[in-house]
Short mmCIF file of C-alpha atoms and ligand atoms in Angstrom, two decimals:
data_model
loop_
_atom_site.label_atom_id
_atom_site.label_comp_id
_atom_site.label_asym_id
_atom_site.label_seq_id
_atom_site.Cartn_x
_atom_site.Cartn_y
_atom_site.Cartn_z
CA MET A 1 0.00 0.00 0.00
CA ASN A 2 1.31 3.42 -1.01
CA ILE A 3 0.60 6.03 1.67
CA ILE A 4 1.48 9.59 2.71
CA ALA A 5 4.04 10.17 5.47
CA TYR A 6 6.04 13.04 6.94
CA GLY A 7 9.79 12.62 7.22
CA ALA A 8 13.24 14.03 6.52
CA HIS A 9 15.73 13.27 3.75
CA ALA A 10 18.75 14.29 5.85
CA GLY A 11 19.60 15.32 9.42
CA ASP A 12 19.85 19.01 8.53
CA GLN A 13 16.66 19.06 6.44
CA PRO A 14 13.14 19.90 7.67
CA LEU A 15 10.47 17.21 7.65
CA GLU A 16 8.27 17.21 4.55
CA PRO A 17 5.51 15.11 2.98
CA MET A 18 6.65 11.97 1.19
CA ARG A 19 5.17 8.72 -0.11
CA ILE A 20 6.10 5.39 1.49
CA THR A 21 4.85 1.83 1.11
CA ARG A 22 3.52 -0.63 3.71
CA ARG A 23 3.43 -4.40 3.28
CA ALA A 24 0.11 -6.18 2.78
CA PRO A 25 -0.88 -7.77 6.11
CA GLY A 26 0.65 -11.24 6.60
CA VAL A 27 -1.21 -13.99 8.46
CA HIS A 28 -0.19 -12.65 11.91
CA ASP A 29 -0.39 -8.94 11.00
CA VAL A 30 -2.73 -6.15 11.99
CA GLN A 31 -3.19 -3.22 9.61
CA ILE A 32 -3.95 0.06 11.38
CA GLU A 33 -5.24 3.37 10.04
CA ILE A 34 -3.33 5.85 12.21
CA ALA A 35 -5.52 8.54 13.80
CA TYR A 36 -2.90 10.32 15.93
CA CYS A 37 0.81 10.11 16.63
CA GLY A 38 2.59 11.72 19.58
CA VAL A 39 5.83 13.66 19.10
CA CYS A 40 8.60 12.29 21.34
CA HIS A 41 11.94 14.01 21.89
CA SER A 42 13.48 10.74 20.64
CA ASP A 43 11.90 11.50 17.23
CA LEU A 44 13.87 14.75 17.13
CA HIS A 45 17.14 13.10 18.32
CA GLN A 46 16.75 10.42 15.63
CA VAL A 47 15.59 12.48 12.66
CA ARG A 48 18.37 15.04 13.24
CA SER A 49 20.94 12.24 13.53
CA GLU A 50 21.87 13.23 17.09
CA TRP A 51 22.20 9.51 17.86
CA ALA A 52 24.39 7.43 15.58
CA GLY A 53 23.03 5.58 12.57
CA THR A 54 19.97 7.40 11.27
CA LEU A 55 18.86 6.07 7.88
CA TYR A 56 17.20 8.43 5.39
CA PRO A 57 14.54 9.14 4.47
CA CYS A 58 13.53 8.92 8.14
CA VAL A 59 9.87 8.87 9.20
CA PRO A 60 9.69 9.14 13.01
CA GLY A 61 6.78 8.46 15.35
CA HIS A 62 6.27 5.75 18.00
CA GLU A 63 3.23 6.97 19.93
CA ILE A 64 0.66 5.60 17.51
CA VAL A 65 -3.09 5.18 18.00
CA GLY A 66 -5.74 4.28 15.47
CA ARG A 67 -8.28 1.78 14.27
CA VAL A 68 -7.72 -1.71 12.87
CA SER A 69 -8.61 -1.83 9.16
CA ALA A 70 -7.62 -5.43 8.33
CA VAL A 71 -6.17 -8.51 10.04
CA GLY A 72 -4.29 -11.58 8.79
CA ALA A 73 -5.92 -15.02 8.68
CA GLN A 74 -4.31 -16.21 11.95
CA VAL A 75 -4.87 -13.07 14.02
CA SER A 76 -7.10 -13.94 16.95
CA GLY A 77 -6.84 -10.94 19.27
CA PHE A 78 -7.96 -8.10 17.01
CA LYS A 79 -10.65 -7.38 14.42
CA PRO A 80 -11.38 -4.49 12.06
CA GLY A 81 -12.73 -1.47 13.94
CA ASP A 82 -10.79 -2.09 17.19
CA LEU A 83 -9.04 0.90 18.81
CA VAL A 84 -5.36 0.02 19.16
CA GLY A 85 -1.94 1.46 19.81
CA ILE A 86 1.63 0.81 18.66
CA GLY A 87 4.53 1.96 20.80
CA CYS A 88 8.30 1.81 20.37
CA ILE A 89 8.58 -1.86 19.27
CA VAL A 90 7.15 -3.57 16.17
CA ASP A 91 9.06 -6.87 16.31
CA SER A 92 11.63 -8.91 18.26
CA CYS A 93 13.14 -12.42 18.10
CA LYS A 94 10.20 -13.89 20.13
CA HIS A 95 12.30 -16.67 21.72
CA CYS A 96 15.13 -15.19 23.82
CA GLU A 97 15.12 -14.85 27.59
CA GLU A 98 13.91 -11.25 27.30
CA CYS A 99 11.06 -12.04 24.89
CA ASP A 100 10.00 -15.03 27.03
CA ALA A 101 9.81 -12.66 30.01
CA GLY A 102 7.66 -10.18 28.06
CA LEU A 103 10.58 -7.75 28.04
CA GLU A 104 10.79 -7.44 24.24
CA ASN A 105 12.22 -3.95 24.79
CA TYR A 106 15.47 -5.61 25.96
CA CYS A 107 15.63 -8.21 23.13
CA ASP A 108 18.92 -7.89 21.21
CA HIS A 109 16.93 -8.32 17.98
CA ARG A 110 14.23 -5.84 18.87
CA VAL A 111 12.85 -3.94 15.88
CA ASP A 112 12.05 -0.35 16.78
CA THR A 113 9.07 1.35 15.20
CA TYR A 114 11.41 3.50 13.11
CA ASN A 115 15.03 3.27 11.95
CA SER A 116 15.42 -0.48 12.61
CA PRO A 117 16.33 -3.14 10.01
CA THR A 118 13.37 -4.99 8.45
CA SER A 119 12.67 -6.90 5.26
CA ASP A 120 10.02 -4.34 4.28
CA ALA A 121 10.98 -1.53 1.89
CA PRO A 122 13.15 0.50 2.21
CA GLY A 123 14.99 -2.04 4.46
CA TYR A 124 14.37 -0.25 7.75
CA THR A 125 11.24 0.67 9.68
CA LEU A 126 9.25 3.88 9.13
CA GLY A 127 7.18 5.29 11.98
CA GLY A 128 3.84 6.80 12.80
CA TYR A 129 4.01 10.19 11.10
CA SER A 130 2.10 8.31 8.38
CA GLN A 131 -1.39 7.22 7.43
CA GLN A 132 -1.10 3.51 8.13
CA ILE A 133 1.10 0.86 9.71
CA VAL A 134 1.19 -2.97 9.55
CA VAL A 135 2.45 -4.78 12.66
CA HIS A 136 2.58 -8.38 13.97
CA GLU A 137 -0.27 -8.79 16.45
CA ARG A 138 2.09 -9.51 19.36
CA TYR A 139 3.13 -5.83 19.36
CA VAL A 140 -0.37 -4.34 19.06
CA LEU A 141 -1.91 -2.84 22.22
CA ARG A 142 -5.59 -2.65 23.07
CA ILE A 143 -7.03 0.76 24.00
CA ARG A 144 -9.93 0.84 26.49
CA HIS A 145 -10.15 4.63 26.91
CA PRO A 146 -13.21 6.29 25.31
CA GLU A 147 -12.64 7.12 21.65
CA ALA A 148 -13.05 10.84 22.39
CA GLN A 149 -9.77 10.66 24.40
CA LEU A 150 -7.82 8.93 21.64
CA ALA A 151 -5.44 11.81 20.82
CA THR A 152 -4.52 12.15 24.50
CA VAL A 153 -3.86 8.40 24.77
CA ALA A 154 -1.18 8.45 22.03
CA PRO A 155 1.63 9.72 24.33
CA LEU A 156 1.03 6.83 26.72
CA LEU A 157 2.60 4.52 24.10
CA CYS A 158 6.07 5.92 24.80
CA ALA A 159 6.04 8.68 27.43
CA GLY A 160 3.56 6.65 29.51
CA ILE A 161 5.31 3.28 29.44
CA THR A 162 8.83 4.76 29.71
CA THR A 163 7.90 6.32 33.05
CA TYR A 164 5.50 3.59 34.25
CA SER A 165 8.04 0.78 33.81
CA PRO A 166 10.78 2.15 36.11
CA LEU A 167 8.21 3.36 38.67
CA ARG A 168 6.92 -0.24 38.84
CA HIS A 169 10.36 -1.88 38.69
CA TRP A 170 11.59 0.18 41.65
CA LYS A 171 8.25 -0.48 43.42
CA VAL A 172 7.19 3.12 43.89
CA GLY A 173 4.10 3.44 46.06
CA PRO A 174 2.58 4.84 49.25
CA GLY A 175 5.16 6.09 51.76
CA HIS A 176 7.74 6.85 49.04
CA LYS A 177 9.04 10.28 48.14
CA VAL A 178 9.65 10.35 44.40
CA GLY A 179 11.32 13.04 42.30
CA VAL A 180 10.66 13.56 38.60
CA VAL A 181 13.38 15.60 36.86
CA GLY A 182 12.39 17.46 33.67
CA ILE A 183 8.73 18.25 33.19
CA GLY A 184 8.27 17.58 29.48
CA GLY A 185 6.43 14.79 27.67
CA LEU A 186 7.92 11.98 29.80
CA GLY A 187 8.15 13.99 33.02
CA HIS A 188 4.52 15.09 33.07
CA MET A 189 3.43 11.45 32.69
CA GLY A 190 5.91 10.47 35.41
CA ILE A 191 4.21 12.90 37.80
CA LYS A 192 0.71 11.63 36.95
CA LEU A 193 1.68 7.96 37.24
CA ALA A 194 3.76 8.23 40.44
CA HIS A 195 0.89 10.20 41.99
CA ALA A 196 -1.61 7.52 40.90
CA MET A 197 0.64 4.84 42.47
CA GLY A 198 0.31 6.63 45.79
CA ALA A 199 3.77 8.20 46.12
CA ARG A 200 4.56 11.69 47.37
CA VAL A 201 5.75 13.38 44.16
CA VAL A 202 8.18 16.27 43.82
CA ALA A 203 8.65 17.86 40.40
CA LEU A 204 12.24 19.00 39.79
CA THR A 205 12.29 21.55 36.98
CA THR A 206 14.62 24.14 35.51
CA SER A 207 11.58 26.23 34.52
CA GLU A 208 10.16 28.60 37.13
CA SER A 209 7.17 28.96 34.78
CA LYS A 210 6.15 25.29 35.34
CA ARG A 211 5.75 25.69 39.13
CA GLU A 212 1.95 26.01 39.19
CA ALA A 213 1.36 23.64 36.28
CA ALA A 214 3.36 20.82 37.89
CA LEU A 215 1.13 21.01 40.98
CA ALA A 216 -1.92 20.72 38.73
CA LEU A 217 -0.43 17.54 37.21
CA GLY A 218 -0.37 15.89 40.64
CA ALA A 219 2.97 16.94 42.15
CA ASN A 220 2.84 17.56 45.91
CA GLU A 221 5.75 19.99 45.66
CA VAL A 222 7.86 21.68 43.01
CA VAL A 223 11.58 22.42 43.28
CA VAL A 224 13.33 24.69 40.81
CA SER A 225 16.56 22.73 40.43
CA ARG A 226 18.66 25.79 39.56
CA ASN A 227 17.93 27.12 43.07
CA ALA A 228 20.61 25.57 45.35
CA ASP A 229 18.78 26.58 48.56
CA GLU A 230 15.57 24.90 47.43
CA MET A 231 17.54 21.76 46.50
CA ALA A 232 19.39 21.75 49.85
CA GLY A 233 16.04 21.74 51.67
CA HIS A 234 15.38 18.25 50.23
CA ALA A 235 18.85 16.71 50.81
CA GLY A 236 18.82 13.00 51.70
CA SER A 237 15.03 12.69 51.54
CA PHE A 238 14.08 10.90 48.29
CA ASP A 239 13.55 7.15 47.83
CA PHE A 240 13.59 7.34 44.03
CA ILE A 241 14.31 9.92 41.33
CA LEU A 242 13.40 9.56 37.65
CA ASP A 243 15.48 11.76 35.33
CA THR A 244 13.80 12.48 31.99
CA VAL A 245 16.00 15.37 30.84
CA ALA A 246 16.86 15.38 27.13
CA ALA A 247 20.19 17.26 27.54
CA PRO A 248 23.49 16.61 29.36
CA HIS A 249 23.50 18.04 32.88
CA ASP A 250 25.16 17.59 36.26
CA LEU A 251 23.64 14.58 38.06
CA ASP A 252 25.39 15.09 41.40
CA PRO A 253 22.96 17.67 42.85
CA PHE A 254 20.20 15.06 42.36
CA PHE A 255 22.15 12.18 43.96
CA LYS A 256 22.48 14.32 47.07
CA LEU A 257 18.68 14.38 47.32
CA LEU A 258 18.54 10.56 47.65
CA LYS A 259 18.31 8.78 51.00
CA ARG A 260 20.60 5.89 51.89
CA ASP A 261 19.97 3.14 49.31
CA GLY A 262 17.95 5.48 47.12
CA THR A 263 18.01 5.05 43.33
CA MET A 264 18.14 7.55 40.50
CA THR A 265 17.05 6.12 37.16
CA LEU A 266 17.89 7.81 33.88
CA VAL A 267 15.41 7.60 31.03
CA GLY A 268 16.43 10.83 29.26
CA ALA A 269 18.80 9.95 26.40
CA PRO A 270 20.90 12.99 25.47
CA ALA A 271 23.22 12.69 22.49
CA THR A 272 26.31 13.55 24.56
CA PRO A 273 27.18 12.18 28.03
CA HIS A 274 26.37 13.77 31.38
CA PRO A 275 29.43 15.39 33.03
CA SER A 276 29.02 13.32 36.22
CA PRO A 277 28.74 11.39 38.58
CA GLN A 278 31.31 12.10 41.24
CA VAL A 279 31.67 8.67 42.84
CA PHE A 280 31.52 10.12 46.35
CA SER A 281 27.98 11.36 45.87
CA LEU A 282 27.03 7.68 45.27
CA ILE A 283 29.21 5.80 47.77
CA MET A 284 28.51 7.97 50.79
CA LYS A 285 24.93 6.68 51.10
CA ARG A 286 25.13 3.45 49.01
CA ARG A 287 23.06 5.19 46.35
CA SER A 288 22.36 3.61 42.94
CA LEU A 289 22.37 5.02 39.43
CA ALA A 290 20.30 3.07 36.90
CA GLY A 291 18.74 3.28 33.45
CA SER A 292 15.53 2.03 31.87
CA LEU A 293 14.34 1.58 28.27
CA THR A 294 10.63 1.96 27.39
CA GLY A 295 8.79 -1.24 28.50
CA GLY A 296 7.74 -4.68 27.27
CA ILE A 297 4.45 -5.41 25.55
CA PRO A 298 2.61 -7.00 28.54
CA GLU A 299 3.63 -4.11 30.79
CA THR A 300 2.58 -1.57 28.14
CA GLN A 301 -0.87 -3.19 28.08
CA GLU A 302 -0.91 -3.14 31.90
CA MET A 303 -0.05 0.60 31.84
CA LEU A 304 -2.79 1.37 29.28
CA ASP A 305 -5.35 -0.50 31.40
CA PHE A 306 -4.09 1.20 34.59
CA CYS A 307 -4.58 4.58 32.88
CA ALA A 308 -8.00 3.66 31.40
CA ASP A 309 -9.24 2.54 34.83
CA ARG A 310 -8.16 5.86 36.40
CA GLY A 311 -8.96 8.21 33.51
CA ILE A 312 -5.26 9.09 33.08
CA VAL A 313 -4.28 10.65 29.73
CA ALA A 314 -1.55 13.02 28.54
CA ASP A 315 -1.88 16.82 28.38
CA ILE A 316 -1.46 17.55 24.68
CA GLU A 317 -1.36 20.20 21.99
CA LEU A 318 -2.85 18.82 18.78
CA ILE A 319 -1.03 19.88 15.61
CA ARG A 320 -1.30 19.34 11.87
CA ALA A 321 1.53 17.39 10.20
CA GLU A 322 2.90 20.50 8.48
CA GLU A 323 3.42 22.12 11.89
CA ILE A 324 5.96 19.47 12.93
CA ASN A 325 9.13 21.52 12.26
CA THR A 326 7.83 24.40 14.38
CA ALA A 327 6.78 21.90 17.04
CA TYR A 328 10.37 20.54 17.20
CA GLU A 329 11.75 24.06 17.73
CA ARG A 330 9.21 24.69 20.47
CA MET A 331 9.99 21.33 22.11
CA LEU A 332 13.69 22.29 22.22
CA LYS A 333 12.73 25.46 24.09
CA GLY A 334 10.54 23.51 26.54
CA ASP A 335 7.56 25.39 25.07
CA VAL A 336 4.94 22.62 25.09
CA LYS A 337 2.38 21.55 27.69
CA TYR A 338 3.25 18.74 27.56
CA ARG A 339 3.16 16.71 24.37
CA PHE A 340 2.54 17.61 20.74
CA VAL A 341 0.30 15.09 18.99
CA ILE A 342 -0.11 15.01 15.22
CA ASP A 343 -3.64 14.71 13.83
CA ASN A 344 -2.80 12.20 11.09
CA ALA A 345 -5.96 13.12 9.16
CA SER A 346 -4.03 16.28 8.21
CA LEU A 347 -1.61 14.14 6.15
CA ALA A 348 -4.26 13.64 3.49
CA ALA A 349 -5.51 17.24 3.47
P1 NAP B 1 10.77 16.86 26.28
O1 NAP B 1 9.29 16.85 26.18
O2 NAP B 1 11.56 17.77 25.42
O3 NAP B 1 11.12 17.12 27.84
C1 NAP B 1 12.43 17.16 28.33
C2 NAP B 1 12.46 18.09 29.56
O4 NAP B 1 13.80 18.09 30.06
C3 NAP B 1 12.16 19.55 29.25
O5 NAP B 1 10.79 19.86 29.27
C4 NAP B 1 12.88 20.26 30.37
O6 NAP B 1 12.11 20.21 31.57
C5 NAP B 1 14.11 19.38 30.56
N1 NAP B 1 15.22 19.89 29.74
C6 NAP B 1 15.36 19.90 28.43
N2 NAP B 1 16.52 20.46 28.05
C7 NAP B 1 17.12 20.78 29.15
C8 NAP B 1 18.36 21.40 29.40
N3 NAP B 1 19.18 21.80 28.42
N4 NAP B 1 18.69 21.58 30.68
C9 NAP B 1 17.88 21.16 31.64
N5 NAP B 1 16.67 20.58 31.45
C10 NAP B 1 16.31 20.42 30.21
O7 NAP B 1 11.37 15.40 25.99
P2 NAP B 1 10.70 13.95 26.22
O8 NAP B 1 9.97 13.54 25.00
O9 NAP B 1 10.05 13.93 27.54
O10 NAP B 1 12.03 13.05 26.24
C11 NAP B 1 13.01 13.25 27.23
C12 NAP B 1 14.23 12.41 26.96
O11 NAP B 1 13.90 11.02 27.16
C13 NAP B 1 14.77 12.48 25.53
O12 NAP B 1 16.19 12.46 25.58
C14 NAP B 1 14.25 11.22 24.88
O13 NAP B 1 15.02 10.79 23.80
C15 NAP B 1 14.35 10.27 26.03
N6 NAP B 1 13.51 9.07 25.93
C16 NAP B 1 14.00 7.94 26.47
C17 NAP B 1 13.25 6.79 26.47
C18 NAP B 1 13.76 5.55 27.15
O14 NAP B 1 13.25 4.47 26.86
N7 NAP B 1 14.71 5.64 28.04
C19 NAP B 1 11.98 6.78 25.89
C20 NAP B 1 11.49 7.98 25.36
C21 NAP B 1 12.26 9.12 25.40
P3 NAP B 1 12.08 21.42 32.64
O15 NAP B 1 11.65 22.64 31.88
O16 NAP B 1 11.06 20.96 33.62
O17 NAP B 1 13.45 21.52 33.23
ZN1 ZN B 2 9.52 8.11 22.64
#
């Protein structure tokens, strides 16, 4: 199928409309008409070749929601008309230790939704800034939110699961004090989810202007991290900190906020390394530094159901596809509350 997409021909070129092809659904495939696609900072890193190995033309987008339009003969879990989502993974080896554990995100042969090798043309995957996608049913998620909320569900497919998974892995819950660093697309979901899990949530932001808004998202307190006195007031008090910042920055001031045995987990993936840590800020209180990558398919479904049961969605700004280049510039300035989502109907207009 020949469809319209939005992508870039080189790292220093703006995104523009282009035509791409999708395979006909195989026996295990689900074909999805994409209604909305969230705009993740990873899309920007990848399409501008800030991480190594971007293949062009590059069509980003891994926060995909839409409706099933066709299914292969052996698909049992989905039928035409179903509301579904696709996140960061569209395939994996299906038989390694990670896949067996439902942690396809850690499979060495994981196929990302864009920029990963595949036998489909052009030889690597093309993402959700497009009209349609065809994916093996194992990687298709069921959406139980009301259809009217569909655009606001899209960011759950990456920003939601990328924050939910570490909050669950490090068993965040009642009685815990949790910090979320960087209040962007991931960070605002981190606040909502940690709050819903019963933790006391502190938003750690560089933006004085987000103080009030972070409280409205569910934070119990907001700390402007550039303010050393405010930071010092929280020294040694956090059980867990989730760092979602998209740029290199000094981690040590955040380690000092952790209690003995506290953990700081990095999910932000800047193109160049952080200038820290100083080992002493870790060893003095047996603190841990960790990382986490998106989440597996069963946990992504669990997160979507958790959010549907509690009415949790992302705060979004809906844009047309041709506004994507401006949206990237605004995202770089932190000027979005809190996720741009493309209305994919605008691709055809
Ligand atoms: P985003 O919406 O742009 O938010 C990032 C936030 O980080 C900003 O809103 C800002 O928050 C803070 N920030 C940005 N630049 C900064 C700077 N120079 N100094 C200090 N703070 C800065 O991005 P996102 O979509 O949430 O993605 C965040 C990062 O996570 C990206 O690197 C992305 O690639 C990565 N990511 C990782 C995974 C994973 O699996 N690990 C999955 C998805 C995304 P304040 O204004 O509050 O300071
Ligand atoms: Zn993402």
